[in-house]
CSV table of C-alpha atoms in Angstrom, one decimal:
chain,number,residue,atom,x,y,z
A,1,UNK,CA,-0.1,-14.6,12.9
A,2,UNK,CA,3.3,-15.5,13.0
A,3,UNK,CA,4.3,-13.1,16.1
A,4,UNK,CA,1.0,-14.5,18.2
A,5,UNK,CA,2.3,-17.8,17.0
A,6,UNK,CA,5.4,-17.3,19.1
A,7,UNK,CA,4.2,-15.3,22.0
A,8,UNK,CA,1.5,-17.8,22.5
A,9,UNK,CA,3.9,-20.8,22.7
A,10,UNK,CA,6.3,-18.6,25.1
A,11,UNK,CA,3.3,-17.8,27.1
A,12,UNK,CA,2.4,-21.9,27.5
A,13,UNK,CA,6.0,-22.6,28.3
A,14,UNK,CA,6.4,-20.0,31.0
A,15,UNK,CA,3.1,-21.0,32.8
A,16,UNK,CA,4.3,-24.3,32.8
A,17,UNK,CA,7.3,-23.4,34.1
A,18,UNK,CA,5.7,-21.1,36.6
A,19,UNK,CA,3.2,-23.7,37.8
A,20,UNK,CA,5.7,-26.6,37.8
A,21,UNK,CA,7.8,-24.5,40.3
A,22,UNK,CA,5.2,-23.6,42.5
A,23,UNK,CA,3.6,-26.0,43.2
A,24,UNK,CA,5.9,-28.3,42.7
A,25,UNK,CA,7.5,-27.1,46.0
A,26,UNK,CA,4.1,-26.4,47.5
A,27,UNK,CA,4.2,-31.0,47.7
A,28,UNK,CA,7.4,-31.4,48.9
A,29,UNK,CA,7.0,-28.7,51.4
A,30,UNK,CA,6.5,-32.2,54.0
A,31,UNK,CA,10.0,-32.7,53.5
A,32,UNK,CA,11.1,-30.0,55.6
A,33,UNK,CA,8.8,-30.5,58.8
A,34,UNK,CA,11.2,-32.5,60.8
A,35,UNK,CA,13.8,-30.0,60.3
A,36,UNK,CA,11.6,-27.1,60.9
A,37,UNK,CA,10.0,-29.3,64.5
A,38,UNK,CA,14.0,-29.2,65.5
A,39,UNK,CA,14.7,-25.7,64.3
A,40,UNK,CA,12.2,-24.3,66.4
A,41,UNK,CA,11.8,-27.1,69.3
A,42,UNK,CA,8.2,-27.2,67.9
A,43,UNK,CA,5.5,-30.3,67.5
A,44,UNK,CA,4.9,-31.5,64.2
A,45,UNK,CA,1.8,-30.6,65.2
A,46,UNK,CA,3.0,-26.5,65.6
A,47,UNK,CA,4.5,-27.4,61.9
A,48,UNK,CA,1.7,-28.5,60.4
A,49,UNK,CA,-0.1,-25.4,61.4
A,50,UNK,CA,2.0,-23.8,58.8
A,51,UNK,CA,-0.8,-25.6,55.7
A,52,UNK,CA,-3.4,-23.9,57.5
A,53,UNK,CA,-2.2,-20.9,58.0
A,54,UNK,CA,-1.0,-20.6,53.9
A,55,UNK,CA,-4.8,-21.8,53.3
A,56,UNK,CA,-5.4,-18.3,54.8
A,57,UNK,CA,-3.1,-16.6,52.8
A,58,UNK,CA,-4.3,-17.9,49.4
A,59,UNK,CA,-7.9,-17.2,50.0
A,60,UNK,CA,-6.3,-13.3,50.9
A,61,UNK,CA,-4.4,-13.7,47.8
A,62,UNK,CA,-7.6,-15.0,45.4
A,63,UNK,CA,-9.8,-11.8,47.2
A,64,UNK,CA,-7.0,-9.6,45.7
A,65,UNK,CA,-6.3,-10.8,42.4
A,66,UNK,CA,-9.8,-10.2,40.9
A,67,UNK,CA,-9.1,-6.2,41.3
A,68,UNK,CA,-5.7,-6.7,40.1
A,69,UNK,CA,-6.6,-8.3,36.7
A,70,UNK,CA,-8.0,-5.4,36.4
A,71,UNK,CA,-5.5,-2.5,37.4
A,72,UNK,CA,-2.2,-4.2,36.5
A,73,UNK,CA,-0.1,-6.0,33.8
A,74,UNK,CA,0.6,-9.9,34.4
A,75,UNK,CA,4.3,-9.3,35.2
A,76,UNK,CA,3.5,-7.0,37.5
A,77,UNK,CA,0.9,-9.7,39.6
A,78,UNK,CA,3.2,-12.1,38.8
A,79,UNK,CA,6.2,-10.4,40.2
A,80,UNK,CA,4.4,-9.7,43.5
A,81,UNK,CA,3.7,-13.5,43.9
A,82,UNK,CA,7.4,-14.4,43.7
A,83,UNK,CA,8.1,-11.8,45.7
A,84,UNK,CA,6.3,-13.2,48.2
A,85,UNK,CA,7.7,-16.8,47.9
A,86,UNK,CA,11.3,-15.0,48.0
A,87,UNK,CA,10.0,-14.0,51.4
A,88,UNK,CA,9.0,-17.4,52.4
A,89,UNK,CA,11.9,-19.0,52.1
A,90,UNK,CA,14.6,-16.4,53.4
A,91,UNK,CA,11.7,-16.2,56.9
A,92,UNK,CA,11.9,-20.1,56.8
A,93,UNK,CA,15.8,-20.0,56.5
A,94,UNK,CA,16.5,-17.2,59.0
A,95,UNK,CA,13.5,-16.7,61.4
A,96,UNK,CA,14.4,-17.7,65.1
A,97,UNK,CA,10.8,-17.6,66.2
A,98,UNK,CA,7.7,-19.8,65.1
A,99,UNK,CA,5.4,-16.4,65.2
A,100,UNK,CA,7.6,-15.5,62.4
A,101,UNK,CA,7.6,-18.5,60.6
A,102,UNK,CA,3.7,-18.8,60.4
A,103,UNK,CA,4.1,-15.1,58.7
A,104,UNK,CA,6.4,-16.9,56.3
A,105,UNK,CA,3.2,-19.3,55.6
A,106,UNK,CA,0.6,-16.3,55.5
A,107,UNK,CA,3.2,-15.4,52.4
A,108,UNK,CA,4.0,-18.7,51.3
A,109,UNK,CA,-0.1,-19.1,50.2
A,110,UNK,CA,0.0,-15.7,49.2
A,111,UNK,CA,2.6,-16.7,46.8
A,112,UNK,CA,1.1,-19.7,45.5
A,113,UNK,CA,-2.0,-18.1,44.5
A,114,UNK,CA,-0.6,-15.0,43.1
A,115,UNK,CA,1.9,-16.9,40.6
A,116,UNK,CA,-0.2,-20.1,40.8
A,117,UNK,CA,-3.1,-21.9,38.4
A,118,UNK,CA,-5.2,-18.9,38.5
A,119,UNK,CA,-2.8,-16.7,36.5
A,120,UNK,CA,-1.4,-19.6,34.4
A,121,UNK,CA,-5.1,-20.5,33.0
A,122,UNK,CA,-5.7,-16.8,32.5
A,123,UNK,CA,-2.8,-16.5,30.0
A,124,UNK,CA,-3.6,-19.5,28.2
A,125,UNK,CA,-6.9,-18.8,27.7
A,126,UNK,CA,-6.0,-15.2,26.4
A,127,UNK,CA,-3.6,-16.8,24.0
A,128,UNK,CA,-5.0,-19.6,22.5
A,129,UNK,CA,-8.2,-20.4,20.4
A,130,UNK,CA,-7.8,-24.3,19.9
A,131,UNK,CA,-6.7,-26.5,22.4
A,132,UNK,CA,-7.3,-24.6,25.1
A,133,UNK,CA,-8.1,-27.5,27.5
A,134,UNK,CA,-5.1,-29.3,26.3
A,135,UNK,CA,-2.6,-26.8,27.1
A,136,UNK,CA,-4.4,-25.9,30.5
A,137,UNK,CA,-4.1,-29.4,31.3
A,138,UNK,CA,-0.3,-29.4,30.8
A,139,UNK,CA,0.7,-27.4,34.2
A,140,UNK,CA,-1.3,-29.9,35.8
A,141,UNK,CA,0.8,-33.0,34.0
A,142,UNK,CA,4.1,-31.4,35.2
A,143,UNK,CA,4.3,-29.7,38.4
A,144,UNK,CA,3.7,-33.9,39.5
A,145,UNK,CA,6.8,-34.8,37.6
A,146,UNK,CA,9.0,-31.8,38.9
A,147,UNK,CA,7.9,-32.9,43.0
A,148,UNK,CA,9.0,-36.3,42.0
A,149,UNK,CA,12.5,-34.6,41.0
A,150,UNK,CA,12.8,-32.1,44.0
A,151,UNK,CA,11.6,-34.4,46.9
A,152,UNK,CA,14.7,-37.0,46.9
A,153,UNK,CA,16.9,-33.9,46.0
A,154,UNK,CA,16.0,-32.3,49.0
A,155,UNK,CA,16.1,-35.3,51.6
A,156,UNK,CA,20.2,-35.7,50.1
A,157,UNK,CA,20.4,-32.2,50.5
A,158,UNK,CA,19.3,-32.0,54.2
A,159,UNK,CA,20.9,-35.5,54.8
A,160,UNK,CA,24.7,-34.2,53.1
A,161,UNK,CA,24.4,-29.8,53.5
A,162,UNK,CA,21.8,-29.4,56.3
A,163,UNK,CA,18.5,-27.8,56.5
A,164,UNK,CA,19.2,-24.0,55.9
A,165,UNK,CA,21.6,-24.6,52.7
A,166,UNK,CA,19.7,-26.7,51.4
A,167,UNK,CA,16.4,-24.6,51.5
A,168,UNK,CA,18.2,-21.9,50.3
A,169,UNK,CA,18.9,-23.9,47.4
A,170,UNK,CA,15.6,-24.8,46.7
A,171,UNK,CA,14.1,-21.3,46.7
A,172,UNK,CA,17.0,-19.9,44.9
A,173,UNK,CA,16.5,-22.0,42.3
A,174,UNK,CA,12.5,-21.7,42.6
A,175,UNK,CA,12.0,-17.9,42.6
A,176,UNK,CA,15.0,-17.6,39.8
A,177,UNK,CA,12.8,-20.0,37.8
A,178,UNK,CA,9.3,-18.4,38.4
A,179,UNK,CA,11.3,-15.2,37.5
A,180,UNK,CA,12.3,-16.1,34.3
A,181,UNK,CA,8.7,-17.5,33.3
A,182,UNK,CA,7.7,-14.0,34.1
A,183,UNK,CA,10.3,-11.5,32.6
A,184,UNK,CA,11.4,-13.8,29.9
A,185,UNK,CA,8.7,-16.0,28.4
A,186,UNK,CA,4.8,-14.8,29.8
A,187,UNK,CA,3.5,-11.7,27.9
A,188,UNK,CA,0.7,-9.2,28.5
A,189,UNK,CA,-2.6,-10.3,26.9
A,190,UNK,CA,-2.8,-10.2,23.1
A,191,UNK,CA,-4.4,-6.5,22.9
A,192,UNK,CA,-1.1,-5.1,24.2
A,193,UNK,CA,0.3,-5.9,20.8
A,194,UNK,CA,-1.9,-5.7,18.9
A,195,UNK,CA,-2.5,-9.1,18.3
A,196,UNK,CA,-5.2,-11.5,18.8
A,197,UNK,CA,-5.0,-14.9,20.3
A,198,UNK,CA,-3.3,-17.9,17.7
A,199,UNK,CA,-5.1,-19.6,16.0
A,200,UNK,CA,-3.4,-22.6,14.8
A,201,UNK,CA,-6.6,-23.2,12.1
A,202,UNK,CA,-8.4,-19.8,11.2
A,203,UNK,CA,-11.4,-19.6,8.5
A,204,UNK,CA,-13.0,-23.2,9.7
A,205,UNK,CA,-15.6,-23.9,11.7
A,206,UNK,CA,-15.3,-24.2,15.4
A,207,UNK,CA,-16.5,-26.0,17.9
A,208,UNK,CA,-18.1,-24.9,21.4
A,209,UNK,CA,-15.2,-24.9,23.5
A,210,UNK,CA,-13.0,-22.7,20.8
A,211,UNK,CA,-15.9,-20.1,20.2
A,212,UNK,CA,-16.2,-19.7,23.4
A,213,UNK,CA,-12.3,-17.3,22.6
A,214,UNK,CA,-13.4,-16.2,19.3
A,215,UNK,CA,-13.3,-12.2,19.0
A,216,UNK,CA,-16.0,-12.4,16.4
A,217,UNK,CA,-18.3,-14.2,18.5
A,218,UNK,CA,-17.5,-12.0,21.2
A,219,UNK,CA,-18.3,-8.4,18.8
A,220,UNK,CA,-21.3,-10.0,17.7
A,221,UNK,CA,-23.0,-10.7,21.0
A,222,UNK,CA,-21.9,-6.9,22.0
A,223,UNK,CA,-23.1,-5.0,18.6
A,224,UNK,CA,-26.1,-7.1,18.0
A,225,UNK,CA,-24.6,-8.3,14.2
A,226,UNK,CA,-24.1,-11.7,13.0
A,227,UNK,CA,-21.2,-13.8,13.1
A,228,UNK,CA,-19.1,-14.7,10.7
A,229,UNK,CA,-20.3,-17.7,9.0
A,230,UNK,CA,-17.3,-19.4,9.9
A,231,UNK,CA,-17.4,-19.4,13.4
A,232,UNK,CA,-20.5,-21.5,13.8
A,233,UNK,CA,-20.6,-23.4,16.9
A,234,UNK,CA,-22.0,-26.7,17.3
A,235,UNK,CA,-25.2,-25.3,19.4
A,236,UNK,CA,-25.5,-22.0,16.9
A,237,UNK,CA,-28.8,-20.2,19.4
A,238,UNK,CA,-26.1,-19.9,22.5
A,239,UNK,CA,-23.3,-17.9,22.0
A,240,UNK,CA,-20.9,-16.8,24.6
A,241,UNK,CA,-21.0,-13.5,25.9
A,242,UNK,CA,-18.7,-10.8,25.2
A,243,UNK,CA,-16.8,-10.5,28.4
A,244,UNK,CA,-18.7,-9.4,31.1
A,245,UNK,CA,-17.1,-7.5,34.0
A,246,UNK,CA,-16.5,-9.1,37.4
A,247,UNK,CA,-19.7,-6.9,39.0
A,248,UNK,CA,-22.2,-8.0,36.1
A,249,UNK,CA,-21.1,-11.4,36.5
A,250,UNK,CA,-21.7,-10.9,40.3
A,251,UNK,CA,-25.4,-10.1,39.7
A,252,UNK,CA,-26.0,-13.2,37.6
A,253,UNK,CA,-27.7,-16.5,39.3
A,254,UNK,CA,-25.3,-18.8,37.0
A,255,UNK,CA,-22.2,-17.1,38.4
A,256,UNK,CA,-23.4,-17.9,41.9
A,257,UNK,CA,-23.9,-21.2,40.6
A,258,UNK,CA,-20.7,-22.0,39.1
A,259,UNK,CA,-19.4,-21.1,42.5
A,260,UNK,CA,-20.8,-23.1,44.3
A,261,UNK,CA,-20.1,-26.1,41.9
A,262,UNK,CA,-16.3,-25.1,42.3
A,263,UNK,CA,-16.8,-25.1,46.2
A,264,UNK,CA,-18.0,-29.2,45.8
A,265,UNK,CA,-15.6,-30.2,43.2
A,266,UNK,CA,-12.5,-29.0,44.3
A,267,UNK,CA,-13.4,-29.4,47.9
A,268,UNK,CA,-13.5,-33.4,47.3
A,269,UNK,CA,-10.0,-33.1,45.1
A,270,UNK,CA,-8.8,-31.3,47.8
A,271,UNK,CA,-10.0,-33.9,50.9
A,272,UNK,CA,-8.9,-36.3,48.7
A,273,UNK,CA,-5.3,-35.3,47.7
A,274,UNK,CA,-4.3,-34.1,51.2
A,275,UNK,CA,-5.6,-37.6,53.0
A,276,UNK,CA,-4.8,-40.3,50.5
A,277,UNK,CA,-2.4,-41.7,52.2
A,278,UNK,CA,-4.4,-42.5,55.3
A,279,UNK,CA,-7.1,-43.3,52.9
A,280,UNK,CA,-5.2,-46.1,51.1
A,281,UNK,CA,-4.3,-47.3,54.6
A,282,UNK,CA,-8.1,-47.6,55.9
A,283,UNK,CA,-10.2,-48.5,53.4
A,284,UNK,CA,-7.6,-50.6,51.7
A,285,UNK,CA,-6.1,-52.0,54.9
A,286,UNK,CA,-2.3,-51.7,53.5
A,287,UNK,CA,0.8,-51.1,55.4
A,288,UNK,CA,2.1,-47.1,55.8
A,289,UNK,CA,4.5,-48.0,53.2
A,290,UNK,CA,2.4,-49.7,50.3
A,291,UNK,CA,0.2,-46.4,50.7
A,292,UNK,CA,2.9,-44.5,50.1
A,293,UNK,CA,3.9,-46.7,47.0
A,294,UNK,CA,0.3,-46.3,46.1
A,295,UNK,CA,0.1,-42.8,46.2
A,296,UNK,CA,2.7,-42.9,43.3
A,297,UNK,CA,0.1,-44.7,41.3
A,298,UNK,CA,-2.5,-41.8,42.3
A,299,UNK,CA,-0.3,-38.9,40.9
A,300,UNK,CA,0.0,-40.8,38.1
A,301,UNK,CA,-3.4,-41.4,37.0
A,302,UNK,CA,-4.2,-37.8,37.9
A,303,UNK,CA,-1.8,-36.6,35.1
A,304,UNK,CA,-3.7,-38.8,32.7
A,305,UNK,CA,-7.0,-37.8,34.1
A,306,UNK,CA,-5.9,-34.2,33.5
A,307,UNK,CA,-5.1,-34.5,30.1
A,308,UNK,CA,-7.9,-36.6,29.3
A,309,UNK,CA,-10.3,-33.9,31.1
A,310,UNK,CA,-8.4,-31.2,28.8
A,311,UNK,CA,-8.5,-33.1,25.4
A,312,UNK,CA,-12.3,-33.9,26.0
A,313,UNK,CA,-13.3,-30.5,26.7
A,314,UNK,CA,-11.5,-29.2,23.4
A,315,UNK,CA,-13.6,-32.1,21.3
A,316,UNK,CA,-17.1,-31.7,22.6
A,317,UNK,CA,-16.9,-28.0,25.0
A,318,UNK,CA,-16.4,-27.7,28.5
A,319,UNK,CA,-19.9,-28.0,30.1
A,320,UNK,CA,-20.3,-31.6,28.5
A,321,UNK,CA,-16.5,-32.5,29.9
A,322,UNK,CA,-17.6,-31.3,32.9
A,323,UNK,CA,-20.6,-32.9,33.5
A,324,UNK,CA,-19.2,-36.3,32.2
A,325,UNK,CA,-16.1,-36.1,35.0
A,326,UNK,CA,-18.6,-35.2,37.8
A,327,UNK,CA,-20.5,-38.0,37.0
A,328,UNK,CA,-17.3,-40.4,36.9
A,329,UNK,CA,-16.5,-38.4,40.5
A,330,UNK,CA,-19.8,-39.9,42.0
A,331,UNK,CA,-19.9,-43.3,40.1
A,332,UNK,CA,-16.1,-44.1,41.6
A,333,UNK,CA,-16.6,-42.8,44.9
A,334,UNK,CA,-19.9,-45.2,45.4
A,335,UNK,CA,-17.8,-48.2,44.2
A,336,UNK,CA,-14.9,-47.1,46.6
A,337,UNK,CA,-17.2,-47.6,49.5
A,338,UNK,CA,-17.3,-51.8,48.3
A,339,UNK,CA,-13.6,-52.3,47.8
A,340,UNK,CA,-11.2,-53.4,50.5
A,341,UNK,CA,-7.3,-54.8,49.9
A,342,UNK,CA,-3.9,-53.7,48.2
A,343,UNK,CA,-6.6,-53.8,45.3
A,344,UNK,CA,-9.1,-52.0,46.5
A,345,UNK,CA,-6.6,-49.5,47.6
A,346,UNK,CA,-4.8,-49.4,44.0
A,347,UNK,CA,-9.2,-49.0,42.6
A,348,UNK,CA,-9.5,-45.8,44.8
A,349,UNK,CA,-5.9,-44.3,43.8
A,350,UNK,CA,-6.7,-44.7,40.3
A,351,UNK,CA,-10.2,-44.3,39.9
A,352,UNK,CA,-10.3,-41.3,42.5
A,353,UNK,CA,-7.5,-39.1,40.5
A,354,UNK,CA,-10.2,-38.2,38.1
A,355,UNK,CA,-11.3,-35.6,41.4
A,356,UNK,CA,-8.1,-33.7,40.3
A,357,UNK,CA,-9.9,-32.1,37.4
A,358,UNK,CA,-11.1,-30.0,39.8
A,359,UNK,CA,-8.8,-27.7,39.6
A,360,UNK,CA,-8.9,-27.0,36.1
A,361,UNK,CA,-12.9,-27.6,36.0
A,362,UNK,CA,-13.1,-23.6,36.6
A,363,UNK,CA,-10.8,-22.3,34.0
A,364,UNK,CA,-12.5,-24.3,30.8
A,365,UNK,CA,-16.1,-23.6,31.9
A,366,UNK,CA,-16.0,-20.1,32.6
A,367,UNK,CA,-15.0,-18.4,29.1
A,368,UNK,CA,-18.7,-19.7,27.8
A,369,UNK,CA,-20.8,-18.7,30.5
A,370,UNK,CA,-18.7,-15.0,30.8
A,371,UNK,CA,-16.3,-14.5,28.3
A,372,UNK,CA,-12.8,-13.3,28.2
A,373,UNK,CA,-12.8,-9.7,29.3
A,374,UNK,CA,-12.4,-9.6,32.7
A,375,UNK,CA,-11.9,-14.0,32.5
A,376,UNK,CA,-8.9,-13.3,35.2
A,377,UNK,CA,-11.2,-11.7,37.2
A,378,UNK,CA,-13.8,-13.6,37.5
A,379,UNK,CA,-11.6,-16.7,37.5
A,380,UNK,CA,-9.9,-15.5,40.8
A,381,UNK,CA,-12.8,-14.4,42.4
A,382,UNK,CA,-14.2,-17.8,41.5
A,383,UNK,CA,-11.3,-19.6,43.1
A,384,UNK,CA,-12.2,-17.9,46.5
A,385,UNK,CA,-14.8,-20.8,46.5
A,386,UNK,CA,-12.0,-23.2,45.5
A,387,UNK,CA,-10.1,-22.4,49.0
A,388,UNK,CA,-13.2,-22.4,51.1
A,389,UNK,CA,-14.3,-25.8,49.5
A,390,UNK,CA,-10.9,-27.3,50.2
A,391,UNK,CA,-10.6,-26.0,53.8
A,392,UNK,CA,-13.8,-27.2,54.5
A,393,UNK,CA,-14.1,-30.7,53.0
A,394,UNK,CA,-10.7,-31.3,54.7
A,395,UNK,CA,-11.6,-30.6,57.6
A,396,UNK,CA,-15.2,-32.8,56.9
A,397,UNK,CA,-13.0,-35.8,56.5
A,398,UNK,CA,-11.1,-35.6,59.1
A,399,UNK,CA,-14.1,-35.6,61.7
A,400,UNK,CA,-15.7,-37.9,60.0
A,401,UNK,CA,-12.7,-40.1,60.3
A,402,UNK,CA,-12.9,-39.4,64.0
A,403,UNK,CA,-16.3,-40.1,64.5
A,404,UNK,CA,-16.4,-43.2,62.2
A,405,UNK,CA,-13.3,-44.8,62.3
A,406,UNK,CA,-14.1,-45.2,58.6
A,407,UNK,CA,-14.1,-42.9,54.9
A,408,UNK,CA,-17.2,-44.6,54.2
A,409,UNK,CA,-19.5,-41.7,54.7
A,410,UNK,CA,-16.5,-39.6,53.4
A,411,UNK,CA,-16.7,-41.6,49.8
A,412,UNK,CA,-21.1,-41.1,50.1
A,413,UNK,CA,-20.1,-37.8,50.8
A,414,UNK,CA,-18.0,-37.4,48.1
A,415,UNK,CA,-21.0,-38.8,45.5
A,416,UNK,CA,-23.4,-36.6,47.1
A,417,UNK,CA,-21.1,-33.8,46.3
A,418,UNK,CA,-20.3,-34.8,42.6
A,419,UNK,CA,-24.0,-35.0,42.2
A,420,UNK,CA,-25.1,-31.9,43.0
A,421,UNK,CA,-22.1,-30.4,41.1
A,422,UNK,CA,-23.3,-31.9,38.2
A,423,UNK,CA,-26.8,-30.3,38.9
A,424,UNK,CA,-25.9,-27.2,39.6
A,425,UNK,CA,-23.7,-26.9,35.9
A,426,UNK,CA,-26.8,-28.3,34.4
A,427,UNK,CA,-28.8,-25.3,36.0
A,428,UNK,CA,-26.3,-22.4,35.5
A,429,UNK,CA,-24.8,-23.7,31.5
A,430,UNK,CA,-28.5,-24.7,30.3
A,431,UNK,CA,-29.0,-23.0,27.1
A,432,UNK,CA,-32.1,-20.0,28.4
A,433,UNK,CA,-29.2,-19.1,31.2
A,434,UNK,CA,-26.4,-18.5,28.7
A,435,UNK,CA,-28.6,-16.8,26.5
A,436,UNK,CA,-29.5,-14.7,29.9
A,437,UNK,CA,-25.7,-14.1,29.8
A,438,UNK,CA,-25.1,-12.6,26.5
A,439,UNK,CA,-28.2,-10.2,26.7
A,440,UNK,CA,-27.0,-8.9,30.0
A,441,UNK,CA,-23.3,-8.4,28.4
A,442,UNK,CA,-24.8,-7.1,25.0
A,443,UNK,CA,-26.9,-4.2,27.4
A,444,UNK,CA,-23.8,-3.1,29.3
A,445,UNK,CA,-21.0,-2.7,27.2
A,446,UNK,CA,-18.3,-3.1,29.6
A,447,UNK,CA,-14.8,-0.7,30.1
A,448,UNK,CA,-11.6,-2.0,28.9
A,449,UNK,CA,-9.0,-3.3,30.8
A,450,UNK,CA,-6.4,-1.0,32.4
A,451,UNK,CA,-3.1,-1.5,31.0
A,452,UNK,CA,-1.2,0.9,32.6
């Protein structure tokens, strides 16, 4: 207990680490467009390209990890990912040509993904039983705090060293970060040693979202025995299944589901992160620079949102968290359509942060509904929809913006969205459907994972 006590807490700390660094740089990456436009004699149009383009490479990135989890160790996935963002920022230093530097963005997202939230919230969830939302939620609470830190440190260090120092800087110090969290601190998953994940608590009864990791739930559902009586969840008829593979998850309707749920969620966290600041500015009628003061209040309230999303889904399970956010996702945006002024604006920063639970909504419900197995897998397949929805619900806002001079629609849209989100849980967590789940894991025992 006492050695998965201290590989578990060195596993939290890398991802942290890892995430903080990543993307962290990935929004203060702005800083360096009018030093790339000169660079290259480009647009900041031509620049901004560069987003796109690393959209493309983390949905390449997402397509590949699934197999990966699979074939390969962490530090071995995790190693690739930096070296692509090693790659990134020697192209962006050095490259004479803006061809080039959109192949430094094709790596950049390939990087972001492949040492990103995906790998972070697979570790966790290997290494903890309790407070597995918590400590998911923590990567989220700091890679906000570490942009805060790097963006002034890089406008001084363009302003006194120039461009190319000083983004050599940066990704020195990123990639030797990110490489540490890998070698140093983020293990293989518990099996490797033998272990099984910490449990901070063992021999008491657990709740939903902490069976949902227990290995005696997960043998029982397999062999067909019963459970020890002291893993007990709070709905005992629906266990979570013993770790299905990436293909039998495939052929299930809830998987499918799920997907799609992750395509609306994160798609509106998405259009709403990347255009807050013109948001602020239109529906709230504020000057360019009280947006920007606002958007300070929006990062903020998304860390507590976070944690508050993380803490509720370790006291009453993921699905009911989930649910509960999507709802507060479709009641805000239908108020944000009413509000106008520097208050109105400050309502929608605040109130609209709770979309950024989004990005963790996939990692806490999934380990229910499929188990732990192949949970990288399926997580990174999973987050395929995650870059579709964002690319596309950007893109939504900004022609409705166009067409409407307005994010009315956008916020209607955004309720519509949380609404059928919240359906489409309801339909793929209901109690006959995970029950579904388990006898389709319990009839095909699955393979173990390669470690090798």
């Amino acid at each position: 207990m006492k050695e998965a006590k201290t590989r578990a807490n060195r596993a939290l700390i890398g991802c942290i680490l890892l995430v903080s660094m990543n993307f962290g740089t990935f929004i203060v990456l702005s800083n360096y467009i009018g030093g790339l436009s000169v660079q290259f004699s480009a647009t900041v149009g031509q620049i901004i390209l560069l987003f796109s383009i690393s959209s493309i490479g983390s949905l390449i990135a997402n397509l590949s990890l699934a197999p990966m989890f699979r074939r390969m160790r962490i530090r071995s996935i995790l190693l690739i990912g930096i070296s692509c963002y090693a790659a990134f920022f020697l192209l962006m230093a050095f490259s004479t040509s803006l061809p080039l530097l959109y192949v430094a963005a094709l790596l950049f997202g390939m990087g972001v993904a492949g040492c990103g939230f995906v790998v972070a919230q697979a570790v966790i969830m290997w290494w903890f039983v309790r407070g597995v939302g918590k400590k998911i939620s923590y990567p989220s609470i700091a890679y906000p705090l570490v942009s805060l830190a790097l963006s002034p440190a890089i406008a001084w260090g363009i302003e006194s060293a120039g461009f190319t120092p000083t983004l050599l800087v940066h990704g020195l110090v990123c990639v030797a970060v990110m490489l540490f969290a890998a070698l140093a601190l983020i293990p293989e998953r518990p099996e490797f040693y033998g272990l099984t994940a910490y449990d901070p608590a063992p021999g008491t009864r657990l709740d939903a979202s902490s069976a949902e990791v227990r290995e005696a739930i997960r043998e029982a559902s397999v062999t067909g025995a019963e459970a020890p009586s002291n893993s007990v969840v709070s709905m005992p008829s629906v266990e979570s299944p013993a770790g299905m593979t990436l293909k039998q998850a495939l052929r299930t309707p809830s998987y499918w589901l799920v997907s799609v749920a992750v395509f609306l969620i994160v798609g509106v966290a998405t259009g709403f992160g990347g255009q807050a600041v013109v948001i602020f500015e239109t529906a709230g009628g504020v000057t360019a620079i009280a947006a920007a003061l606002i958007l300070s209040v929006k990062n903020l309230a998304a860390m507590a949102w976070n944690f508050a999303y993380g803490a509720l889904a370790d006291r009453i399970g993921g699905s009911s968290a989930g649910l509960l956010f999507g709802l507060g996702v479709m009641v805000f945006s239908s108020i944000a359509v009413f509000v106008s002024g520097t208050g109105g604006a400050i309502f929608i920063a605040a109130s609209l942060a709770i979309t950024q639970f989004g990005g963790m909504y996939a990692a806490i419900i999934l380990p229910r509904m499929f188990g732990l197995k192949e949970f990288g897998s399926i997580l990174a397949s999973i987050n395929v929809s995650a870059a579709l929805g964002g690319a596309v619900v950007g893109a939504l806002g900004g022609l409705i913006y166009d067409a409407t001079l307005s994010y009315t629609m956008y916020f209607i849209f955004f309720a519509a969205a949380a609404a059928a989100m919240v359906v489409l849980q309801v339909m793929a967590t209901r109690p006959r459907a995970l029950n579904r789940l388990a006898e389709t894991a319990a009839a095909e025992p699955i393979e173990e994972r390669i470690t090798t």
